[in-house]
Short mmCIF file of C-alpha atoms and ligand atoms in Angstrom, two decimals:
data_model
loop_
_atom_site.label_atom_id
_atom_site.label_comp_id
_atom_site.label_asym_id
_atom_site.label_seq_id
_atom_site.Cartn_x
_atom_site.Cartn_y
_atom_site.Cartn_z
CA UNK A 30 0.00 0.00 0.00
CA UNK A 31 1.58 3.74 -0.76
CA UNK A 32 -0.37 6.23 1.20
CA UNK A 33 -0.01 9.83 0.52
CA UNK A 34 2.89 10.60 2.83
CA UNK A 35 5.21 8.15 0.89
CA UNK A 36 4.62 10.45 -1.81
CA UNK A 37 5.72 13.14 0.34
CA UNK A 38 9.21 11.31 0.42
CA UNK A 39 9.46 10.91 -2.67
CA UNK A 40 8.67 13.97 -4.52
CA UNK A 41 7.53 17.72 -4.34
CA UNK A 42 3.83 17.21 -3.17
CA UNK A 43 1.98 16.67 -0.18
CA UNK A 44 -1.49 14.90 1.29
CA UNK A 45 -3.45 17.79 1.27
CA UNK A 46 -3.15 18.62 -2.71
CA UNK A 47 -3.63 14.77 -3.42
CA UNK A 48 -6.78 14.56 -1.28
CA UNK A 49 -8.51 17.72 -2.05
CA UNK A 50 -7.17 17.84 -5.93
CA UNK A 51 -8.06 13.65 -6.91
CA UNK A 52 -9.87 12.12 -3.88
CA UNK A 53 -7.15 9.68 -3.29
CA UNK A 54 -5.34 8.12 -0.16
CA UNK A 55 -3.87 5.30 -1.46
CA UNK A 56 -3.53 2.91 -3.96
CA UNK A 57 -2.20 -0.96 -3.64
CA UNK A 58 0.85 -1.77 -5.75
CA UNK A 59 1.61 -5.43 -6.83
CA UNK A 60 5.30 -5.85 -5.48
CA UNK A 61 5.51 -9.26 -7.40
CA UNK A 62 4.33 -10.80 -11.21
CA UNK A 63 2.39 -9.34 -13.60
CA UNK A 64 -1.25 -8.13 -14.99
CA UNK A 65 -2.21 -12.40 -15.80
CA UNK A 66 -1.53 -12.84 -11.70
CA UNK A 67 -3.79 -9.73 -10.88
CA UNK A 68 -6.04 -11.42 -13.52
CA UNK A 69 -6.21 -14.77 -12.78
CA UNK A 70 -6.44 -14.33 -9.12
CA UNK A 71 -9.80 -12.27 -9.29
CA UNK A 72 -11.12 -14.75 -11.82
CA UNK A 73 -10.43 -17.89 -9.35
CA UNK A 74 -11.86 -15.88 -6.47
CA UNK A 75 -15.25 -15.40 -8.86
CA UNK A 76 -14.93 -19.00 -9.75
CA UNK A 77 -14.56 -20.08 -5.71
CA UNK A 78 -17.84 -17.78 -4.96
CA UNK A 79 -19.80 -18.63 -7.59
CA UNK A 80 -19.10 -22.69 -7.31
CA UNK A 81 -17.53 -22.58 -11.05
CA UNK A 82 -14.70 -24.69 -12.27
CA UNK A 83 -12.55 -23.35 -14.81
CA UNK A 84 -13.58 -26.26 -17.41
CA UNK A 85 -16.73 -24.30 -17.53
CA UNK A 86 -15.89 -20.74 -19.05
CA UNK A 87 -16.31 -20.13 -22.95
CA UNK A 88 -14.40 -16.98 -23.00
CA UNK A 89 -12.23 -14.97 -21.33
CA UNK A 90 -11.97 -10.98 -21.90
CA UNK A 91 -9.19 -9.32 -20.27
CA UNK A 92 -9.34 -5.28 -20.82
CA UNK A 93 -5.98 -4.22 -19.77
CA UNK A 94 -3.56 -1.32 -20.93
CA UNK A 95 -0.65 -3.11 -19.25
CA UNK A 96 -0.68 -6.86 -20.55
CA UNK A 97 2.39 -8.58 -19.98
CA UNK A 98 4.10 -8.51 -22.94
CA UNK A 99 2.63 -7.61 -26.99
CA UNK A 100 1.90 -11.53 -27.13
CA UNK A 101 0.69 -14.18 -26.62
CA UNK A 102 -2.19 -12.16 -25.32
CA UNK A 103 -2.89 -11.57 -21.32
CA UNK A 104 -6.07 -13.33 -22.02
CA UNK A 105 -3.90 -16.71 -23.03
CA UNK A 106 -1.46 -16.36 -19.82
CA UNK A 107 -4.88 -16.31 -17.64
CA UNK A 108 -6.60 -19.15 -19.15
CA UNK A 109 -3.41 -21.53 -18.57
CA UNK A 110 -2.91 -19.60 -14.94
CA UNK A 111 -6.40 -20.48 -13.90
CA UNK A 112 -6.67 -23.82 -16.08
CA UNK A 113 -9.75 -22.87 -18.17
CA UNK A 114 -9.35 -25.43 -20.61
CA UNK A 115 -12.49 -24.95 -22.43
CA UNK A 116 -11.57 -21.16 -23.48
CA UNK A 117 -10.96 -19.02 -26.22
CA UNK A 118 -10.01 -15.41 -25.42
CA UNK A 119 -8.68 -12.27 -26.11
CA UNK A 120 -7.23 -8.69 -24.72
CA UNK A 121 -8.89 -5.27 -25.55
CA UNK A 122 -7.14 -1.95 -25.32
CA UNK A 123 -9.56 0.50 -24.25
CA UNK A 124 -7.70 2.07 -21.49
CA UNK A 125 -10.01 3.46 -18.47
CA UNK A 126 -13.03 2.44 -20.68
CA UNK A 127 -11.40 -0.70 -21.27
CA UNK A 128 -14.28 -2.71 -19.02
CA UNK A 129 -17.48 -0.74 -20.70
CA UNK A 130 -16.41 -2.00 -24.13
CA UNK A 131 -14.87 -5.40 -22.78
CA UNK A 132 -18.94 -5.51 -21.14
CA UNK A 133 -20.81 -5.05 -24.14
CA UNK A 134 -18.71 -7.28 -26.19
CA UNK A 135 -18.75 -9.96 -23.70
CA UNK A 136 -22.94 -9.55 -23.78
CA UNK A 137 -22.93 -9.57 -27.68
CA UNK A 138 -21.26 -12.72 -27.76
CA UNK A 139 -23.69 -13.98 -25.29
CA UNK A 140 -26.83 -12.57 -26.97
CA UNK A 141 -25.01 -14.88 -29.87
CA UNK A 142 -26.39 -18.10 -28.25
CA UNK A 143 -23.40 -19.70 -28.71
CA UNK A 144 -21.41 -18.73 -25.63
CA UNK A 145 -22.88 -19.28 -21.86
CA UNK A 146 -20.42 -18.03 -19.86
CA UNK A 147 -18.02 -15.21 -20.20
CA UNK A 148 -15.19 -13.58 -18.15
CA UNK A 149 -14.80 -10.08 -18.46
CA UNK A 150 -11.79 -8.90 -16.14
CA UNK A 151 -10.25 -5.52 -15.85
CA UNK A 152 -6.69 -5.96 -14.89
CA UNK A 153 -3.61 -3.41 -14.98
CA UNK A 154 -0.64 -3.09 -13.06
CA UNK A 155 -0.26 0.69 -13.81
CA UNK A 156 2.91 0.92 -11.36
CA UNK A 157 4.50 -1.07 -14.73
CA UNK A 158 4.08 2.06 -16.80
CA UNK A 159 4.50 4.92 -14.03
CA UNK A 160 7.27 7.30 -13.95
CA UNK A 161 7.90 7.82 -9.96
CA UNK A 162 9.39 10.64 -11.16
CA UNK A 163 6.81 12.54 -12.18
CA UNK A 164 4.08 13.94 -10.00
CA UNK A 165 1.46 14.67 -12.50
CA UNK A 166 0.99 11.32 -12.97
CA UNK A 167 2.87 8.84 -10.13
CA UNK A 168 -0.13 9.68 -7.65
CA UNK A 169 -2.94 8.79 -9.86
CA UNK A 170 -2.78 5.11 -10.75
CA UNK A 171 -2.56 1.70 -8.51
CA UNK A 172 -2.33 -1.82 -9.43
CA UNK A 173 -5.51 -4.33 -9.84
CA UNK A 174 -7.76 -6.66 -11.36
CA UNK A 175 -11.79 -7.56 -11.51
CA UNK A 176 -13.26 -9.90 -12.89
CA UNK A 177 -17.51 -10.33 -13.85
CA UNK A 178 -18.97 -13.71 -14.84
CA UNK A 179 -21.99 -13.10 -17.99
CA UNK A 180 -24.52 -15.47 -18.32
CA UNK A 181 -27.63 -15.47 -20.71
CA UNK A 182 -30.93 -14.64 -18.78
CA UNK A 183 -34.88 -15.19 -20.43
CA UNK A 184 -35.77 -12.26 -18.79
CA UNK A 185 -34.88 -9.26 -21.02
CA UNK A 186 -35.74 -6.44 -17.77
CA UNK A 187 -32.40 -7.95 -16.55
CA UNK A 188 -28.76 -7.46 -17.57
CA UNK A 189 -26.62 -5.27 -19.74
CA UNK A 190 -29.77 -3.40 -21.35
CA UNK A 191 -27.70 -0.75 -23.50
CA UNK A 192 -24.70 0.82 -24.18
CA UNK A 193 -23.24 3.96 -25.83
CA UNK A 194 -19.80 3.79 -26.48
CA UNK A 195 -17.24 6.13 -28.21
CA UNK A 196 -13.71 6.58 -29.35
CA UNK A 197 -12.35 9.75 -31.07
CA UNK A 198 -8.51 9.48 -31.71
CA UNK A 199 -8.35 13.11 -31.63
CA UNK A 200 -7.09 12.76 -27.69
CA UNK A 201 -4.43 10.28 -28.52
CA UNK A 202 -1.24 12.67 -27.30
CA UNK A 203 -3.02 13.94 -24.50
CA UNK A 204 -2.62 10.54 -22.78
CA UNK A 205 -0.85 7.69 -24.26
CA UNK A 206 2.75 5.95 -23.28
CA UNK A 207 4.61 7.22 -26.41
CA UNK A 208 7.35 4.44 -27.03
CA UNK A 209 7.43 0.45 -27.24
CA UNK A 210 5.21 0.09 -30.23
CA UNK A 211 5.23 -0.20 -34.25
CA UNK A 212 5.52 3.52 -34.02
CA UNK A 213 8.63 4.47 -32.10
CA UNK A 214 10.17 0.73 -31.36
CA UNK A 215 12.02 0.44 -27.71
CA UNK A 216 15.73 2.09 -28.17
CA UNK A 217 17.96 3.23 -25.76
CA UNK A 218 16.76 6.63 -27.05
CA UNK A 219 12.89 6.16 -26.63
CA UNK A 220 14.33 4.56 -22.79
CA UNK A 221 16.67 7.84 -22.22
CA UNK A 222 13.44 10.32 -22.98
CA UNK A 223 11.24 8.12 -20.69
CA UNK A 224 8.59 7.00 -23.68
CA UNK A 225 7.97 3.51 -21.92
CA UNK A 226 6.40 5.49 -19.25
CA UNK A 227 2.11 7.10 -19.48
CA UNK A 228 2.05 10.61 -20.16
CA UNK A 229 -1.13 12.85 -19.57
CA UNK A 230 -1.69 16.17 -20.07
CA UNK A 231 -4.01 16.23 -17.13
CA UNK A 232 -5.90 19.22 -17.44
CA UNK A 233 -6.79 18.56 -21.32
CA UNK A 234 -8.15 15.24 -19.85
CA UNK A 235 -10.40 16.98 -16.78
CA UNK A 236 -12.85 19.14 -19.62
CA UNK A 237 -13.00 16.41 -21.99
CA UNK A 238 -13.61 13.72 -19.37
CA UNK A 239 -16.42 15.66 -17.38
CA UNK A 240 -18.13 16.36 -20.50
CA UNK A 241 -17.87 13.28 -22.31
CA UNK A 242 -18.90 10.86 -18.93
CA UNK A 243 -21.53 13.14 -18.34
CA UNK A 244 -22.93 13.57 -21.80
CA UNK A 245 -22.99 10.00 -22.35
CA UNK A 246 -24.38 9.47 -18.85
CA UNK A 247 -27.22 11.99 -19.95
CA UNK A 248 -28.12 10.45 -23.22
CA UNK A 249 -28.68 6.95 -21.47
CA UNK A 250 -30.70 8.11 -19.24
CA UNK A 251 -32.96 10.70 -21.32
CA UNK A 252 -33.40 7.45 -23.89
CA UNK A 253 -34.32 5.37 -21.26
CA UNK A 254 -36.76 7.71 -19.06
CA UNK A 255 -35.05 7.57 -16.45
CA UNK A 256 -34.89 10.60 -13.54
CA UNK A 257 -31.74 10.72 -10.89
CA UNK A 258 -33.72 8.57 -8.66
CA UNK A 259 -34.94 5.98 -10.58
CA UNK A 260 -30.61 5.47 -10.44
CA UNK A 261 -29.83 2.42 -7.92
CA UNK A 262 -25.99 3.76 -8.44
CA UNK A 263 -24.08 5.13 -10.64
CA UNK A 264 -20.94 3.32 -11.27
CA UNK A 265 -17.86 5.98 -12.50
CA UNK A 266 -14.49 5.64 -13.57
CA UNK A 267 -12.48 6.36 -10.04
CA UNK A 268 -9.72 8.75 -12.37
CA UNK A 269 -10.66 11.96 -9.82
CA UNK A 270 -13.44 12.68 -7.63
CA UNK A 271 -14.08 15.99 -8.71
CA UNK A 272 -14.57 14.40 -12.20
CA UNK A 273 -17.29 11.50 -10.68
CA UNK A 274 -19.00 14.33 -8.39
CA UNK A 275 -19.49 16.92 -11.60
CA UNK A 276 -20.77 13.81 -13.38
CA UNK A 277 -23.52 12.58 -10.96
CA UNK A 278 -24.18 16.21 -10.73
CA UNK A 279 -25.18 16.81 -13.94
CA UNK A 280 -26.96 13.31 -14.04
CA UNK A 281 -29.13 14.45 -10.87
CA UNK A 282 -27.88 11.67 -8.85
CA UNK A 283 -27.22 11.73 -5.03
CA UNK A 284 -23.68 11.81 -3.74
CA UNK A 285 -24.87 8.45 -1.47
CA UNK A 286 -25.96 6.75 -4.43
CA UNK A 287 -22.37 6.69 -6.61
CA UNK A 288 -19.70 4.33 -5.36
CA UNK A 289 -16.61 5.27 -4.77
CA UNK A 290 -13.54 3.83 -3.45
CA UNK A 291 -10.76 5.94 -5.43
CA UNK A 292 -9.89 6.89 -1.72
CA UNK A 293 -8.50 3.64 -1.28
CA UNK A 294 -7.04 2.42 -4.86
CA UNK A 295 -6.27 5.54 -7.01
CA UNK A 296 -7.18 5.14 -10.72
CA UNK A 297 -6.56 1.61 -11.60
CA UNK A 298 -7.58 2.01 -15.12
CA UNK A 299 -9.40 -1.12 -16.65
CA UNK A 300 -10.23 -2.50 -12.87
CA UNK A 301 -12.18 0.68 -11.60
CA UNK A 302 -15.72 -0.54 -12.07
CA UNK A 303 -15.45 -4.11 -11.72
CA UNK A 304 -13.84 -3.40 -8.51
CA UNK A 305 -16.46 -0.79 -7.67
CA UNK A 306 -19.36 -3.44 -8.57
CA UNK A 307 -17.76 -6.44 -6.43
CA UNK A 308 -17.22 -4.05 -3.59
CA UNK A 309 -20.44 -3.03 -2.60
CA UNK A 310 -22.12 -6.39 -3.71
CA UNK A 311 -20.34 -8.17 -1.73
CA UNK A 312 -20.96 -5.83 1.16
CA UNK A 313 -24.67 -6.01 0.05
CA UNK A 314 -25.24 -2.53 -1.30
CA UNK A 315 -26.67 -3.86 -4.57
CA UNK A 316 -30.16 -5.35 -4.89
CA UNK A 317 -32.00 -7.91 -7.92
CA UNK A 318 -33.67 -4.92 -9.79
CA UNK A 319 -31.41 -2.49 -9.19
CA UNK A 320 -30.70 -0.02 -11.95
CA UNK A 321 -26.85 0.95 -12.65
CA UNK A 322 -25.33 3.13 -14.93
CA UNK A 323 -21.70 2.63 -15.67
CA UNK A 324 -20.03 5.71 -16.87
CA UNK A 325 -16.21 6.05 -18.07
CA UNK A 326 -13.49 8.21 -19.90
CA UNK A 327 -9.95 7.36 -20.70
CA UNK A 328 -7.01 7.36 -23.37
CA UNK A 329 -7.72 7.28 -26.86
CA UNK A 330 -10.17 9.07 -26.48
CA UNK A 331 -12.27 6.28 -25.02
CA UNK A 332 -15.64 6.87 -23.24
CA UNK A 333 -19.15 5.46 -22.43
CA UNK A 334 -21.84 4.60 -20.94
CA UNK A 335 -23.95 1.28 -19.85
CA UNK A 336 -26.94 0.92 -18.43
CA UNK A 337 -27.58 -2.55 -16.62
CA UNK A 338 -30.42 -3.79 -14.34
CA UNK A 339 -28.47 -6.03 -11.29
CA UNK A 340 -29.90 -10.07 -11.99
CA UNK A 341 -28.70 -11.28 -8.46
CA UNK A 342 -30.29 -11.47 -5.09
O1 LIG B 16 -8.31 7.82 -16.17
C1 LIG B 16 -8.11 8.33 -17.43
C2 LIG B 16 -8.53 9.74 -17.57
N1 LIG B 16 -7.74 10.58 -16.71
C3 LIG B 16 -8.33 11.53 -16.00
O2 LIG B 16 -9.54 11.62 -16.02
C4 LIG B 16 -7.46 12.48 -15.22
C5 LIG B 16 -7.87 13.90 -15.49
N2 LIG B 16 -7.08 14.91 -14.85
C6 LIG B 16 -7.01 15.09 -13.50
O3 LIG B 16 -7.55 14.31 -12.74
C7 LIG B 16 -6.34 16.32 -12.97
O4 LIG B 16 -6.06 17.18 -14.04
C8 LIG B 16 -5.06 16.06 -12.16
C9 LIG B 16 -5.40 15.42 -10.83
C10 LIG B 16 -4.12 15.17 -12.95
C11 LIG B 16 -4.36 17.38 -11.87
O5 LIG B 16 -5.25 18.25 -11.19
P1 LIG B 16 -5.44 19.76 -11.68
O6 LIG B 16 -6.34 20.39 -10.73
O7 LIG B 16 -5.85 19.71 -13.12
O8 LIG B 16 -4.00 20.33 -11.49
P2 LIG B 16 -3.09 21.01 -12.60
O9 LIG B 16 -2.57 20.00 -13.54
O10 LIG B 16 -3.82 22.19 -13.14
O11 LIG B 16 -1.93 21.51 -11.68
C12 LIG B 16 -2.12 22.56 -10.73
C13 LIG B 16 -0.82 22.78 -10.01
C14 LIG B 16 0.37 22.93 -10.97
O12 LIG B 16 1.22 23.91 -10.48
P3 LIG B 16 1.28 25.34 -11.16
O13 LIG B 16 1.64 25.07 -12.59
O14 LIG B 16 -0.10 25.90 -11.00
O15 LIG B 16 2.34 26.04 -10.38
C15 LIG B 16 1.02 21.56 -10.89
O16 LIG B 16 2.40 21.64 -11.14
O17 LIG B 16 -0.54 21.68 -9.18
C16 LIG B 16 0.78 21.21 -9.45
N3 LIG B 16 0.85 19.77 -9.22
C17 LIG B 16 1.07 19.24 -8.02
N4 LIG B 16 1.25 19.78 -6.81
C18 LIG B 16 1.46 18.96 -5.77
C19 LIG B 16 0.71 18.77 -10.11
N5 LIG B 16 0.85 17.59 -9.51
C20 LIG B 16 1.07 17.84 -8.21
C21 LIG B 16 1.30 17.02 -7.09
N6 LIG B 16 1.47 17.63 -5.89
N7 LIG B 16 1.32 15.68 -7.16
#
């Protein structure tokens, strides 16, 4: 765990401005392996709670800007790590909105009738691709995974009922980790000018992101009649809580009805809602019939929202 006062040591800043300027306290950091062990340990956990073996999943989806390595996939390193046999799967790169779009694929190919169980897991190990260095950014972002189980239902009042999502390249140098890739290959240049590490202009981000959430956020609601209170929760990206409270503002929904828990784990990119969602279900906070919107921005840009109706007592 870094709190805020190791940050203190470590560069010019101090609790106060972290607290008051992104909502966080700390943020867990895995000392030891890599995205697939983040992964594949919130999948078994699912598995152990739900009574699943690992024979039984169709396909894993593992949203994740940090996967181990370019390939095999992150997706491949979970299935043997967890010994799903039975499994196909792949990675998607959709950064912060990596588990929206991971969601709504994940339901399509259930809504296929040929799949019956998916895995959707958000999993990064940010502290892989932070420069400690540099305190725009080295506060943000914490390391962790969470994994979701989809199943088909009869009942079409229950589940993923829509989604908008969105991508407009147009943001791509305002956040991005400029070196490693096709584009500028891994050199002891691109090393020496620090291009293996995320950049982010972070105020460029803030408009866009408070905007685009809540626009999205809007639009879901206004096409599906809903009001603030017809909300169970909303379900934000944890990036900065001044970001999540402008959002539910303009969405008319109650500061006790949006979970939080940025205080705790920072930004944690892909993992943010999943983690959000198992959190307070598994304190029992979320109710069969609940209605949730999921709401999130990120690199690219990426952003969206989904609108989902809880299935479980
Ligand atoms: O998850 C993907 C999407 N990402 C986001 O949604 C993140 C969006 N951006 C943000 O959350 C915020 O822009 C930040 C938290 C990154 C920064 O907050 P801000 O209120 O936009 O601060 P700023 O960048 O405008 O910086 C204000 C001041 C600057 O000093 P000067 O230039 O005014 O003298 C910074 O140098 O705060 C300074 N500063 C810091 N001070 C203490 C920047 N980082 C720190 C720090 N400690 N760690």
């Amino acid at each position: 765990v870094l709190d805020n006062k190791y940050f203190e040591s470590i560069i010019e800043t101090n609790d106060e401005w972290i607290r008051t300027r992104t909502g966080i306290s700390e943020r867990r950091i895995l000392e030891n392996g890599a995205t697939s062990d983040l992964a594949a340990g919130a999948i078994k956990d699912l598995l152990s709670s739900k009574n699943l073996s690992p024979e039984e999943i169709d396909v894993i989806i593992v949203a994740t800007v940090t996967p181990d390595m370019f390939f095999p996939s992150t997706a491949a390193l979970v299935q043997e790590k967890i010994g799903a046999s039975n499994a196909w799967g792949f990675d998607l790169s959709a950064a912060c909105s990596g588990f929206l779009f991971a969601l709504q694929t994940g339901a399509s190919l259930i809504e296929s009738g040929k799949f019956k169980k998916v895995i959707v897991v958000g999993a990064d190990k940010m502290s892989a691709i932070v420069d400690y260095t540099d305190r725009n950014t080295c506060i943000l972002f914490g390391d962790a995974a969470s994994a979701v189980l989809l199943e088909p239902t009869e009942d079409k009042n229950y589940g993923l009922i829509d989604s908008i999502l969105r991508v407009d390249g147009n943001g791509k140098e305002s956040l991005y980790m400029k070196g490693g890739g096709s584009l500028n290959p891994a050199s002891e240049e691109t090393i020496k000018n620090k291009m293996h590490y995320i950049y982010q202009d972070g105020k460029a981000v803030f408009k866009v992101a408070v905007k685009g959430m809540a626009d999205v956020s809007v639009e879901m609601m206004d096409k599906h009649g809903l009001k603030g209170e017809d909300v169970a929760y909303l379900v934000p990206h944890q990036a900065n809580l001044r970001i999540i409270d402008a959002t539910a503002s303009r969405m008319g929904v109650t500061k006790d009805k949006v979970m939080i828990n940025i205080n705790k784990y920072g930004n944690t990119t892909a993992a943010t809602i999943p983690l959000c969602l198992t959190e307070y279900y598994r304190e029992g906070k979320v109710k069969k019939g609940d209605k949730l919107i999921l709401a999130a921005f990120g690199a690219g840009y990426t952003w969206g929202s989904c609108y989902l109706v809880w299935s479980m007592d």
